[in-house]
mmCIF file of C-alpha atoms in Angstrom:
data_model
loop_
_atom_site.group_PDB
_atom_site.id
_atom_site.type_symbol
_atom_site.label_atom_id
_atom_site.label_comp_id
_atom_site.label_asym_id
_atom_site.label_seq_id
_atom_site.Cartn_x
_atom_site.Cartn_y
_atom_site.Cartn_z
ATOM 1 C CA UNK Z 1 86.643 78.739 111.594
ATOM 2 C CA UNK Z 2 90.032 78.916 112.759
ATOM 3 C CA UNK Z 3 91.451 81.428 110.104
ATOM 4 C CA UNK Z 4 88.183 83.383 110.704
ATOM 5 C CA UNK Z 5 88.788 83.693 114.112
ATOM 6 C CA UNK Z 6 92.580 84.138 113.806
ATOM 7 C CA UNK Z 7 92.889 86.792 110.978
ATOM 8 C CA UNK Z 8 89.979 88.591 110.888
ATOM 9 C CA UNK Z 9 88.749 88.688 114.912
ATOM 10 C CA UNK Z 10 85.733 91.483 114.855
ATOM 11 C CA UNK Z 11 85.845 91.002 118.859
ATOM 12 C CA UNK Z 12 89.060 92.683 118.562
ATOM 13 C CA UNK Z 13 88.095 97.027 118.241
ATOM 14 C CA UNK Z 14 91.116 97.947 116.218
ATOM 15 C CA UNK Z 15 90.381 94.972 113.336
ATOM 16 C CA UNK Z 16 86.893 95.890 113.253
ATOM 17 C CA UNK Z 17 87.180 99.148 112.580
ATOM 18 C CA UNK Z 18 90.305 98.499 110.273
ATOM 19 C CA UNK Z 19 87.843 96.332 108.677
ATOM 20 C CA UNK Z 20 84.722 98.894 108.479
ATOM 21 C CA UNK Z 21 87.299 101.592 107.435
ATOM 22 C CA UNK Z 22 88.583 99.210 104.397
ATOM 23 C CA UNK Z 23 85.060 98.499 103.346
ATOM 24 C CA UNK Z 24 83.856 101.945 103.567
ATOM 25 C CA UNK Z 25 87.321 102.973 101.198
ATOM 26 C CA UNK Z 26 86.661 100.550 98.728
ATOM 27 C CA UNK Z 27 82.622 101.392 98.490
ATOM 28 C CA UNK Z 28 83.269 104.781 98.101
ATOM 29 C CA UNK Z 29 86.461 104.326 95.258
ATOM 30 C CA UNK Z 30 83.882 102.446 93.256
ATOM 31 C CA UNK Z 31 80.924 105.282 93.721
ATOM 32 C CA UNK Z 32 83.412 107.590 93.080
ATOM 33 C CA UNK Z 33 84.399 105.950 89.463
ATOM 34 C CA UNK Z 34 81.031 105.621 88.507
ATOM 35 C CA UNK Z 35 80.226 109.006 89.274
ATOM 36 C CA UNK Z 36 82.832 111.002 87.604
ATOM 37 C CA UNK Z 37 82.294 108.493 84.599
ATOM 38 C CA UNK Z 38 78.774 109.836 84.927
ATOM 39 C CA UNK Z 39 80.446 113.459 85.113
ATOM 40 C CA UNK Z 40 82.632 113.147 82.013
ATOM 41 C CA UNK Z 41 79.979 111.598 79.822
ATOM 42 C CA UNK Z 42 77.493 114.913 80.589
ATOM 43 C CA UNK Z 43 80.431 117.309 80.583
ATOM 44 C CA UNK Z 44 81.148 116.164 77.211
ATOM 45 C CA UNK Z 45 77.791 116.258 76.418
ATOM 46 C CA UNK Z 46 77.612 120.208 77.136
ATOM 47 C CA UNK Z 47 80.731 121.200 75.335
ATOM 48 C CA UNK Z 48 79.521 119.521 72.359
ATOM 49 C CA UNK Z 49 76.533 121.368 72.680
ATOM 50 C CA UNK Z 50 77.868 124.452 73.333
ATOM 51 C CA UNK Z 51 80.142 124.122 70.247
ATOM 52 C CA UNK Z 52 77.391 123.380 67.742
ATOM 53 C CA UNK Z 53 75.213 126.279 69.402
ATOM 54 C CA UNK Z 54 78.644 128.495 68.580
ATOM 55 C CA UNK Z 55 79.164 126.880 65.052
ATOM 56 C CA UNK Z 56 75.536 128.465 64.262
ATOM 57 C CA UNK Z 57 76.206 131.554 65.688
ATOM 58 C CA UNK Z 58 79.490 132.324 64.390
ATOM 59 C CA UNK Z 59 78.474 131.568 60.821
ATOM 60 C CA UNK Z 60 75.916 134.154 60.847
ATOM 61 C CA UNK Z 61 78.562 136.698 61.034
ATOM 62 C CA UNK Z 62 80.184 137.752 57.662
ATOM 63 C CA UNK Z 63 83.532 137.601 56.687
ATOM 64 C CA UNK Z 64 84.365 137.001 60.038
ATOM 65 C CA UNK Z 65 83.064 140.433 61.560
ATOM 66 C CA UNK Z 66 84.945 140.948 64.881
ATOM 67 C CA UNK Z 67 81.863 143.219 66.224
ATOM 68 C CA UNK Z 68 79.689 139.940 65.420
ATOM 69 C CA UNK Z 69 82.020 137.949 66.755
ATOM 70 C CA UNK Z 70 82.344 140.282 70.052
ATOM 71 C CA UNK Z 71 78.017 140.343 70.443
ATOM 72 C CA UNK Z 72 78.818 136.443 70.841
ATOM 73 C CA UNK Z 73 81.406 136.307 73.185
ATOM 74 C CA UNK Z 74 79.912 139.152 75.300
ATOM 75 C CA UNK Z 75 76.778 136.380 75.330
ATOM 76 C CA UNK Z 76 79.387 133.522 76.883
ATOM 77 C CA UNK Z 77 80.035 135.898 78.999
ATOM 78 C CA UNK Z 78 76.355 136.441 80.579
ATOM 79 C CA UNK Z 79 76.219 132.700 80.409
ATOM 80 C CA UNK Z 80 79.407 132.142 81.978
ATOM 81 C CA UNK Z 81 79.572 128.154 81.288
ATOM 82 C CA UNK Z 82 82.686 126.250 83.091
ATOM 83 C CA UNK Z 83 84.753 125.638 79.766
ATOM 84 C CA UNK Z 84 87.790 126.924 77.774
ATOM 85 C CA UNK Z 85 87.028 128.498 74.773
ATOM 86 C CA UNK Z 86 89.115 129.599 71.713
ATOM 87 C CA UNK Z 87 88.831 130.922 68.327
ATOM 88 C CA UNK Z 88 91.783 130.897 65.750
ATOM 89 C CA UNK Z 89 91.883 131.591 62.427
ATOM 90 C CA UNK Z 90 93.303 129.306 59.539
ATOM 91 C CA UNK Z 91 96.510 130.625 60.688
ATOM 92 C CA UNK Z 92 96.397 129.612 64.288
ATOM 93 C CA UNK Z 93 96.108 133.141 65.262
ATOM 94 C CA UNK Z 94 94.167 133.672 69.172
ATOM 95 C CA UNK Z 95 91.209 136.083 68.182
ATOM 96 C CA UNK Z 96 88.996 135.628 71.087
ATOM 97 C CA UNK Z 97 89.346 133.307 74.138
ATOM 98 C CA UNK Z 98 87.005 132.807 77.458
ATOM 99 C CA UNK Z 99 87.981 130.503 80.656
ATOM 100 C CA UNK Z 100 85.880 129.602 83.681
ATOM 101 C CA UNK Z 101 87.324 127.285 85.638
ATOM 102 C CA UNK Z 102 86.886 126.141 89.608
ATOM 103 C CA UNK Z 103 90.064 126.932 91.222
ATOM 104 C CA UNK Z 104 89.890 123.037 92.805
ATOM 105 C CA UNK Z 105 89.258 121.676 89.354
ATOM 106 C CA UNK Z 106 92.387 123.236 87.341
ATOM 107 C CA UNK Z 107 94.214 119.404 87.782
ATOM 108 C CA UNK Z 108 91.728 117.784 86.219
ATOM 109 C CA UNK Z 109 91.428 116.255 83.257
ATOM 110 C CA UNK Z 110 90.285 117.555 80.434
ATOM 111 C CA UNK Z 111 87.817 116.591 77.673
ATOM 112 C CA UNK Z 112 88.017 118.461 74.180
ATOM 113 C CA UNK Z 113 85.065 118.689 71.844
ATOM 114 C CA UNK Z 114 85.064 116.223 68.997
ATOM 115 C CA UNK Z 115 87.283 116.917 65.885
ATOM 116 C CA UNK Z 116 84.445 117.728 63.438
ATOM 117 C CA UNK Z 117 83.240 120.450 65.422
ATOM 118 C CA UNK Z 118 86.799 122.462 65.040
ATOM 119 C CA UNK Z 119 86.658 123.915 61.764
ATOM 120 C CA UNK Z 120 83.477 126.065 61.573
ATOM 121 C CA UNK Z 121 82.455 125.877 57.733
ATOM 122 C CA UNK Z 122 82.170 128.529 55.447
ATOM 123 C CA UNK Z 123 84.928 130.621 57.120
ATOM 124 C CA UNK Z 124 88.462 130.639 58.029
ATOM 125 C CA UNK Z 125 87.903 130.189 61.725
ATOM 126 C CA UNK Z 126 88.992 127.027 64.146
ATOM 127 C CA UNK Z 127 86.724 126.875 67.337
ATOM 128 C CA UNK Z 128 88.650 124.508 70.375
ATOM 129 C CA UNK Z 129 86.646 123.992 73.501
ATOM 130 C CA UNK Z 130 87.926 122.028 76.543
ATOM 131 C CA UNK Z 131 86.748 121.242 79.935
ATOM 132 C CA UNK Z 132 88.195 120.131 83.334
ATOM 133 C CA UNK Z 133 85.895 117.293 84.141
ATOM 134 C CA UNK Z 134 87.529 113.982 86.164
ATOM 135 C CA UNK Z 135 90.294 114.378 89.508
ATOM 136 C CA UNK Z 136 92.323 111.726 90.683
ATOM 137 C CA UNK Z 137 89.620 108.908 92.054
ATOM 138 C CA UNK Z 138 92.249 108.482 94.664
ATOM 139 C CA UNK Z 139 92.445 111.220 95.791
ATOM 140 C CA UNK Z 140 88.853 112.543 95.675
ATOM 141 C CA UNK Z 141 87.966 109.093 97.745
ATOM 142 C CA UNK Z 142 90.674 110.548 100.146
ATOM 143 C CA UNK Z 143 89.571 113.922 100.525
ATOM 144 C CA UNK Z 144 85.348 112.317 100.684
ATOM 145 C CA UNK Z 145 86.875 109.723 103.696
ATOM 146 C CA UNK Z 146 88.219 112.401 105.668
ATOM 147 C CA UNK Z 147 85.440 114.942 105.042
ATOM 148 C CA UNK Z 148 87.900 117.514 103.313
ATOM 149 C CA UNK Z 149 89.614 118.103 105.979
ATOM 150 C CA UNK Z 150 93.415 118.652 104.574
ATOM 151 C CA UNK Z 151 91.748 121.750 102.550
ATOM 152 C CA UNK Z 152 89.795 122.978 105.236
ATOM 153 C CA UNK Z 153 92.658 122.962 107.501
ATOM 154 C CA UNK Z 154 94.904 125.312 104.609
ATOM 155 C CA UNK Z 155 91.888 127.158 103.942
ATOM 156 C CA UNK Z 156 91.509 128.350 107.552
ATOM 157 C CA UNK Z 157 95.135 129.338 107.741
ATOM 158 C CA UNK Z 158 94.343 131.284 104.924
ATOM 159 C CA UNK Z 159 91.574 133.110 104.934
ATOM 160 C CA UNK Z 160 90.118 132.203 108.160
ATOM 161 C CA UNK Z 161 87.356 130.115 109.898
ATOM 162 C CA UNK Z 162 84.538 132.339 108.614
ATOM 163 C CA UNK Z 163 85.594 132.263 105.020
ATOM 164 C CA UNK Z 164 86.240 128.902 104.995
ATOM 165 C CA UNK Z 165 82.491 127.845 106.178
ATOM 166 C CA UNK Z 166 81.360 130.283 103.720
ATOM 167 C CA UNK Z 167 83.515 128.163 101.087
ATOM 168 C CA UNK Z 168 82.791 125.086 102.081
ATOM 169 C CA UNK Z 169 78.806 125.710 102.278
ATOM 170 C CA UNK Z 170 79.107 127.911 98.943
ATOM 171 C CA UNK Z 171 81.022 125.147 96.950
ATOM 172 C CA UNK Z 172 79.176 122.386 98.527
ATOM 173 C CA UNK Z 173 82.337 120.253 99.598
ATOM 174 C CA UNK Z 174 79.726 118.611 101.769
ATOM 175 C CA UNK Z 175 78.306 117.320 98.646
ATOM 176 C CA UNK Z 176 81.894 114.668 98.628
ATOM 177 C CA UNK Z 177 81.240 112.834 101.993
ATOM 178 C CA UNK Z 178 77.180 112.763 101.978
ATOM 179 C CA UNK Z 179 78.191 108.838 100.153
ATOM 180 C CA UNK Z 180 80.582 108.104 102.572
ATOM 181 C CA UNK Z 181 78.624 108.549 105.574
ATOM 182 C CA UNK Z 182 75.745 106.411 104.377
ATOM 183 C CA UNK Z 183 78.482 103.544 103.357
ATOM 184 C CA UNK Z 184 79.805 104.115 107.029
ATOM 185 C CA UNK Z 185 76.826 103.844 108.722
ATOM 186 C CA UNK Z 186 75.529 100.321 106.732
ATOM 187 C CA UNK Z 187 78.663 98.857 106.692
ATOM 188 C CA UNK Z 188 78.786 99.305 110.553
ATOM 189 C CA UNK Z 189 75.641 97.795 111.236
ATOM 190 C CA UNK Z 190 76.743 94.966 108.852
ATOM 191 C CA UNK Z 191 80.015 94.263 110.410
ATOM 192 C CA UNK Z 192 78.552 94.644 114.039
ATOM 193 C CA UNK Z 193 76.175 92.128 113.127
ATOM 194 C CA UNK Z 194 78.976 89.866 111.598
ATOM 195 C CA UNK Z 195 80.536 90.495 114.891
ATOM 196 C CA UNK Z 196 78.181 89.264 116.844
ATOM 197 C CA UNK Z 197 77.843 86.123 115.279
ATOM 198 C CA UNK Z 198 81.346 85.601 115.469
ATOM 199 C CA UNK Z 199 81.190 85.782 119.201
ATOM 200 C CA UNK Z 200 78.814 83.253 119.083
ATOM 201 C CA UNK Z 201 81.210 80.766 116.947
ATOM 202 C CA UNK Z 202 84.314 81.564 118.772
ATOM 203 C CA UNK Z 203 82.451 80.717 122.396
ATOM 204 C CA UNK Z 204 80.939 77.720 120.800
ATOM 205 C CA UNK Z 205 84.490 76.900 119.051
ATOM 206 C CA UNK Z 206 86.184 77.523 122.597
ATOM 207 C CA UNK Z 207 83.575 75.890 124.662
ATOM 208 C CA UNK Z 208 84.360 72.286 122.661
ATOM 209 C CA UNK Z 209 88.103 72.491 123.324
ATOM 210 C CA UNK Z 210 87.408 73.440 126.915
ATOM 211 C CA UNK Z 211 85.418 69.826 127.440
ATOM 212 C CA UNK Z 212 87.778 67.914 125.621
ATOM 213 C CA UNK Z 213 90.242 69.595 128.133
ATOM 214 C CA UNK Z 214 88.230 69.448 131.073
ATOM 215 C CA UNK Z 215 88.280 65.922 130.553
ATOM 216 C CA UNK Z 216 91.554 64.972 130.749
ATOM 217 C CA UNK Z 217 91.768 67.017 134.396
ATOM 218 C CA UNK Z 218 88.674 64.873 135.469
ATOM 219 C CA UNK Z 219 86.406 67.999 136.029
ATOM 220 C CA UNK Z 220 83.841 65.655 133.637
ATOM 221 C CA UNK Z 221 83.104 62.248 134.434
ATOM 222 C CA UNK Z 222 81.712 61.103 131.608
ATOM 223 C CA UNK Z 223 81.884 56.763 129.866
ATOM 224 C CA UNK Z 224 82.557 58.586 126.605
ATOM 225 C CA UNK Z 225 85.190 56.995 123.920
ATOM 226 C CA UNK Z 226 87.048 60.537 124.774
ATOM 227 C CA UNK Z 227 87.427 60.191 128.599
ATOM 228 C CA UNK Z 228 88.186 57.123 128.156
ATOM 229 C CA UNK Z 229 91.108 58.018 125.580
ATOM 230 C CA UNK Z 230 92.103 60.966 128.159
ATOM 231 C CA UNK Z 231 92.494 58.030 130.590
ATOM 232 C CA UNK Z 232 94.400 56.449 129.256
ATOM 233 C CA UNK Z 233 96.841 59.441 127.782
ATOM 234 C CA UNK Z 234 96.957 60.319 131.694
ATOM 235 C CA UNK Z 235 98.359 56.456 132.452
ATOM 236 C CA UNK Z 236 100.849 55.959 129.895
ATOM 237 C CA UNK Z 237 104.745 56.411 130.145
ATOM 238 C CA UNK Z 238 106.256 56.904 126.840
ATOM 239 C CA UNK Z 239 109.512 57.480 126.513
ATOM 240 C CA UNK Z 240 108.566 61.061 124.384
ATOM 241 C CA UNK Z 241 112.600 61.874 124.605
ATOM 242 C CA UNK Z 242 113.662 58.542 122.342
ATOM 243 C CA UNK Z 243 110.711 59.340 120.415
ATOM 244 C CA UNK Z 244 112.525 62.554 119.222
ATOM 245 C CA UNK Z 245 114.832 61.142 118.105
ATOM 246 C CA UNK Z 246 112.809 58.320 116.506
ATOM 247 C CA UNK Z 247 110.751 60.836 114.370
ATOM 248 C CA UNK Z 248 113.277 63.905 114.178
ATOM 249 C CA UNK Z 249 111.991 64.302 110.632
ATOM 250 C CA UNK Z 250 108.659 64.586 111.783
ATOM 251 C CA UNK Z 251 109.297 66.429 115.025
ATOM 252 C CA UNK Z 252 112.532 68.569 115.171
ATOM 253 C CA UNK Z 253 111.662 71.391 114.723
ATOM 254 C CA UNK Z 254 109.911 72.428 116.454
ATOM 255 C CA UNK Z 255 110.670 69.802 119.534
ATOM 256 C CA UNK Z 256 114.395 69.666 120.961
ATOM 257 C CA UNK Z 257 115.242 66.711 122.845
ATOM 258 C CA UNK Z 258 117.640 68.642 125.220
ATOM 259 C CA UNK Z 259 115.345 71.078 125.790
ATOM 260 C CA UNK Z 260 111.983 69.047 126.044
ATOM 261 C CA UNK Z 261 112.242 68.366 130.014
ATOM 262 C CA UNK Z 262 112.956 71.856 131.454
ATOM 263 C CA UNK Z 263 110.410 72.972 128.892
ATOM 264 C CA UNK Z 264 107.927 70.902 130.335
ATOM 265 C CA UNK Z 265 108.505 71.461 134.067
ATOM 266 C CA UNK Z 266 108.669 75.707 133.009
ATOM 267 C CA UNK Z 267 106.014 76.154 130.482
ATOM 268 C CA UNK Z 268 103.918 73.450 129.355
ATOM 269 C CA UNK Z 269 102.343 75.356 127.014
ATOM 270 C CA UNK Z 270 104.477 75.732 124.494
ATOM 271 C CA UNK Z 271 104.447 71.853 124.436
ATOM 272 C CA UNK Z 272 101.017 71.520 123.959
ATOM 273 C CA UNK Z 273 101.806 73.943 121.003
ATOM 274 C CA UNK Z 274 104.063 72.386 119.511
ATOM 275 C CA UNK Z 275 102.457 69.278 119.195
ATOM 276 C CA UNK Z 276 99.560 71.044 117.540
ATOM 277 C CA UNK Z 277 102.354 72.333 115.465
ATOM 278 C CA UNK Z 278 103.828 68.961 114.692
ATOM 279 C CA UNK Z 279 100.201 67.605 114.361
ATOM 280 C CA UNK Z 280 99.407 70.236 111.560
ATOM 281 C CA UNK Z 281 102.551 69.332 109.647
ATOM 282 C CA UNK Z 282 101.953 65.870 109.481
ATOM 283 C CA UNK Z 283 97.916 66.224 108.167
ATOM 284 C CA UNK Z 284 99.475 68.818 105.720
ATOM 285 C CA UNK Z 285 101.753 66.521 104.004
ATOM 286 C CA UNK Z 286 99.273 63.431 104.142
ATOM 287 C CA UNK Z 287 96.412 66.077 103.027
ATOM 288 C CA UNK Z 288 99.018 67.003 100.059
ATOM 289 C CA UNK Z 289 99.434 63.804 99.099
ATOM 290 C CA UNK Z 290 95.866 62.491 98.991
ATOM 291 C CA UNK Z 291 94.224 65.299 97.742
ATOM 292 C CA UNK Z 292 97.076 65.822 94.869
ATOM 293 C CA UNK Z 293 97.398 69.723 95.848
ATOM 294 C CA UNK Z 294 100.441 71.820 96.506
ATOM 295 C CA UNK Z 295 97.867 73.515 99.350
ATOM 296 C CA UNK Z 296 96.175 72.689 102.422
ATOM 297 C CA UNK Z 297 93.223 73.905 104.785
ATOM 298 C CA UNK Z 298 93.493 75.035 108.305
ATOM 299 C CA UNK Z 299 93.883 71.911 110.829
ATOM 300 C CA UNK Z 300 90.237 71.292 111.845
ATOM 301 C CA UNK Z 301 89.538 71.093 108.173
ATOM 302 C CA UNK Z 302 92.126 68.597 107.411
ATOM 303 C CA UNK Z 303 91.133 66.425 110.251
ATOM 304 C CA UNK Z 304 87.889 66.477 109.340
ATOM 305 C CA UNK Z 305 88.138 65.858 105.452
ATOM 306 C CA UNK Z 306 90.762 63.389 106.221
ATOM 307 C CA UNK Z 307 88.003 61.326 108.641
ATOM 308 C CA UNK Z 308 85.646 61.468 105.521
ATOM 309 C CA UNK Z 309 87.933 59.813 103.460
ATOM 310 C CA UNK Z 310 88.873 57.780 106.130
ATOM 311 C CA UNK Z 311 92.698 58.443 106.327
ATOM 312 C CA UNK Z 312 92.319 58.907 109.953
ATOM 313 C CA UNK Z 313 90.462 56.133 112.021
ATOM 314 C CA UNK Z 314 88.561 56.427 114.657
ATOM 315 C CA UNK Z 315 91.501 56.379 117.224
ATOM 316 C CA UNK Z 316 94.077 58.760 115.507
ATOM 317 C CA UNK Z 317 91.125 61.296 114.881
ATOM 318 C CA UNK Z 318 90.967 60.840 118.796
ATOM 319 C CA UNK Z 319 94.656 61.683 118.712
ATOM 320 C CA UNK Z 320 94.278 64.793 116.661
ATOM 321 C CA UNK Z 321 91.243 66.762 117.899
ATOM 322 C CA UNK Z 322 92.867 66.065 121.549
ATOM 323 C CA UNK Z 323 96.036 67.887 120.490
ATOM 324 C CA UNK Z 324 93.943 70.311 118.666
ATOM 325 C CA UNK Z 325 91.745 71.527 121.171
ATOM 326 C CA UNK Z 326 94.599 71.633 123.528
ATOM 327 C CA UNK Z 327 97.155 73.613 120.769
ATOM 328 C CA UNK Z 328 94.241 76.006 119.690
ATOM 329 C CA UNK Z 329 93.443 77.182 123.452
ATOM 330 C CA UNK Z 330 97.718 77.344 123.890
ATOM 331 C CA UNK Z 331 98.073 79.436 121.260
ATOM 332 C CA UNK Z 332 95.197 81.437 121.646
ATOM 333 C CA UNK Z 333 93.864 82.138 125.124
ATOM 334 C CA UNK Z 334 90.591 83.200 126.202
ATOM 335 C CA UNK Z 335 91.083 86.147 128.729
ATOM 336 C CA UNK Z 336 87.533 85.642 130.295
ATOM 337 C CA UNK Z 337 87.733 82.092 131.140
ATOM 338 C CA UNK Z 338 91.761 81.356 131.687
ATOM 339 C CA UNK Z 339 93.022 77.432 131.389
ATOM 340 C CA UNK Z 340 96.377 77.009 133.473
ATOM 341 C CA UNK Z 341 98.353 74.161 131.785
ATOM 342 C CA UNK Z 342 100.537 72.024 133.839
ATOM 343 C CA UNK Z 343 102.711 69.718 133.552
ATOM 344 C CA UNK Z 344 100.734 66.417 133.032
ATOM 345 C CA UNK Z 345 98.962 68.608 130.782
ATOM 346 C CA UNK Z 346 102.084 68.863 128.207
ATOM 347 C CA UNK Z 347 103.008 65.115 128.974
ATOM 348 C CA UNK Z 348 99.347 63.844 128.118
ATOM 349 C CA UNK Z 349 99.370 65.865 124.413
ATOM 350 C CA UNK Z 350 102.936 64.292 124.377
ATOM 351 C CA UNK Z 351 101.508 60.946 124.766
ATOM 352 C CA UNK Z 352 98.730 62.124 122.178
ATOM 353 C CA UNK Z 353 101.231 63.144 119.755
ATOM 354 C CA UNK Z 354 103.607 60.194 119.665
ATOM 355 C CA UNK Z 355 100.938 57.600 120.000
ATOM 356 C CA UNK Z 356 98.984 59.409 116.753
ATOM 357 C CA UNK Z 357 102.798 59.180 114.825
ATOM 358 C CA UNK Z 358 103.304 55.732 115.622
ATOM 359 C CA UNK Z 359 99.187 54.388 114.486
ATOM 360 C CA UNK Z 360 99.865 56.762 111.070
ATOM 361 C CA UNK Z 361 103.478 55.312 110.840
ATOM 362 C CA UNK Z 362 101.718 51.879 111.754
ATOM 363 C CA UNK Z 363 98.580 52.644 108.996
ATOM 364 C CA UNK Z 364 101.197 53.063 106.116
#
């Protein structure tokens, strides 16, 4: 929960439309590479076609009549199929050619009829047809995210606003963002709902550090193990300097004994974050260790998974969620309902912290 709400915080505008933005990118690269696999399989398809449809043809016309041959081409020409078409003799000699190509489809690739269908039997004659079929799916994902707008703008420099409708209606550019704006639109509602249950976590998450808090500044009154523990944090006078010292392999860094008293008295929240600090490298290693793994979870799931296996007793897991819930609201405030830490506040997770070191130290 606390990486959740950390890295990925919907609440926050920017992230989730970062987020939508991503998701919509990443839903339309993969239409877009089935599609123009889609597109390559029937343009290939129609050349091949096309060739065998010539190969008949052209072998009606004897020795290679160039009238014939003429009738056929002036036939590709009423037809006018997008494709690149050549005849050469044995000799690799052009006799006729015929191109029709989309002026936004000359980069790319091409496709080439199969190699069987090149020589044309029973005459001298070589027939290669190509086709521009597949663009970049990089770039056409670009160009369908931002609605073609990078061509429209050039276009309209060009030849003007009126053209350029006319072009874009004429060669349906449209057609490229239709997906995106039905991945935007589900992928909003999807994330807006994730976002709204994420408010609901991080309130919940915020209201249980809040009472352990509230606790130790007496706004609860309550004969719970915890209030009691927060009692008794409030009472004690350890000697957290000395314990510096006593732990410095443990503690420093982050904590600096010459610095720890005019830290206090000037910002006692960075105390109560560093303990959660300290806290978090001490579960890591012990985590480490237990669980045999070079990795480790994020605090509350190390506390928790450590209590299972019962690592922590009762009293240090006490220890730890108290410097927890303090360290978690430190580090990340919540604007709406502000806690001021003072300065008994950074001396009781003091307390917390030393007194969980010394029952693990104590434990081993």
């Amino acid at each position: 929960m606390n990486k959740y709400i950390d890295f990925i915080d919907l609440t926050n505008k920017y992230i989730f439309f970062i987020v939508i933005s991503i998701l919509v990118f990443i839903l339309s690269y993969i239409n877009n590479t089935f599609f123009y696999e889609y597109v390559k399989i029937r343009n290939y398809q129609e050349i091949r076609v096309l060739a065998t449809n010539l190969h008949i043809d052209i072998k009606k016309c004897k020795s290679n009549d160039i009238i014939c041959l003429n009738k056929i081409w002036d036939e590709i020409n009423i037809l006018q199929p997008y494709a690149n078409i050549r005849l050469f003799d044995n000799d690799n000699n052009l006799i006729l050619k015929y191109t029709k190509v989309k002026k936004r489809h000359k980069n790319r690739e091409l496709i080439s009829i199969p190699k069987y269908l090149n020589k044309i039997e029973n005459t001298n004659l070589n027939l290669s047809i190509t086709k521009e079929t597949t663009p970049s799916i990089l770039k056409a994902t670009f160009r369908g995210i931002t609605f073609s707008f990078y061509e429209i703008f050039i276009k309209t420099n060009n030849i003007g606003m009126t053209k350029t409708f006319i072009w874009y209606i004429n060669e349906k550019i449209y057609m490229r963002s239709q997906n995106v704006i039905v991945f935007f639109i589900l992928t909003f509602l999807v994330i807006y709902l994730l976002r709204k249950r994420q408010v609901q976590l991080k309130n919940k998450y915020i209201a249980q550090n809040l009472k352990i808090i509230n606790l130790s500044k007496n706004i609860e009154q309550q004969e719970t193990e915890l209030s009691e523990l927060m009692k008794m944090l409030n009472s004690k006078d350890i000697d957290f300097l000395n314990s510096i010292d006593k732990y410095k392999n443990l503690m420093s860094p982050p904590f600096d004994a010459l610095k720890y008293e005019e830290l206090l008295d000037l910002d006692p929240e960075t105390i109560i974050y560093k303990s959660r600090k300290v806290l978090e490298k001490i579960l890591a290693q012990i985590y480490e260790q237990e669980f045999n793994t070079e990795f480790h979870p994020n605090l509350a799931k190390m506390i928790e998974e450590l209590r299972k296996k019962k690592i922590l007793s009762q009293k240090t897991y006490n220890y730890a969620i108290t410097i927890k819930a303090f360290g978690n609201i430190a580090a990340h405030p919540d604007y709406e309902n502000l806690c001021e830490f003072t300065k008994n506040d950074g001396r009781v997770i003091s307390n917390a912290l030393i007194l969980f070191i010394d029952e693990i130290k104590l434990r081993k």
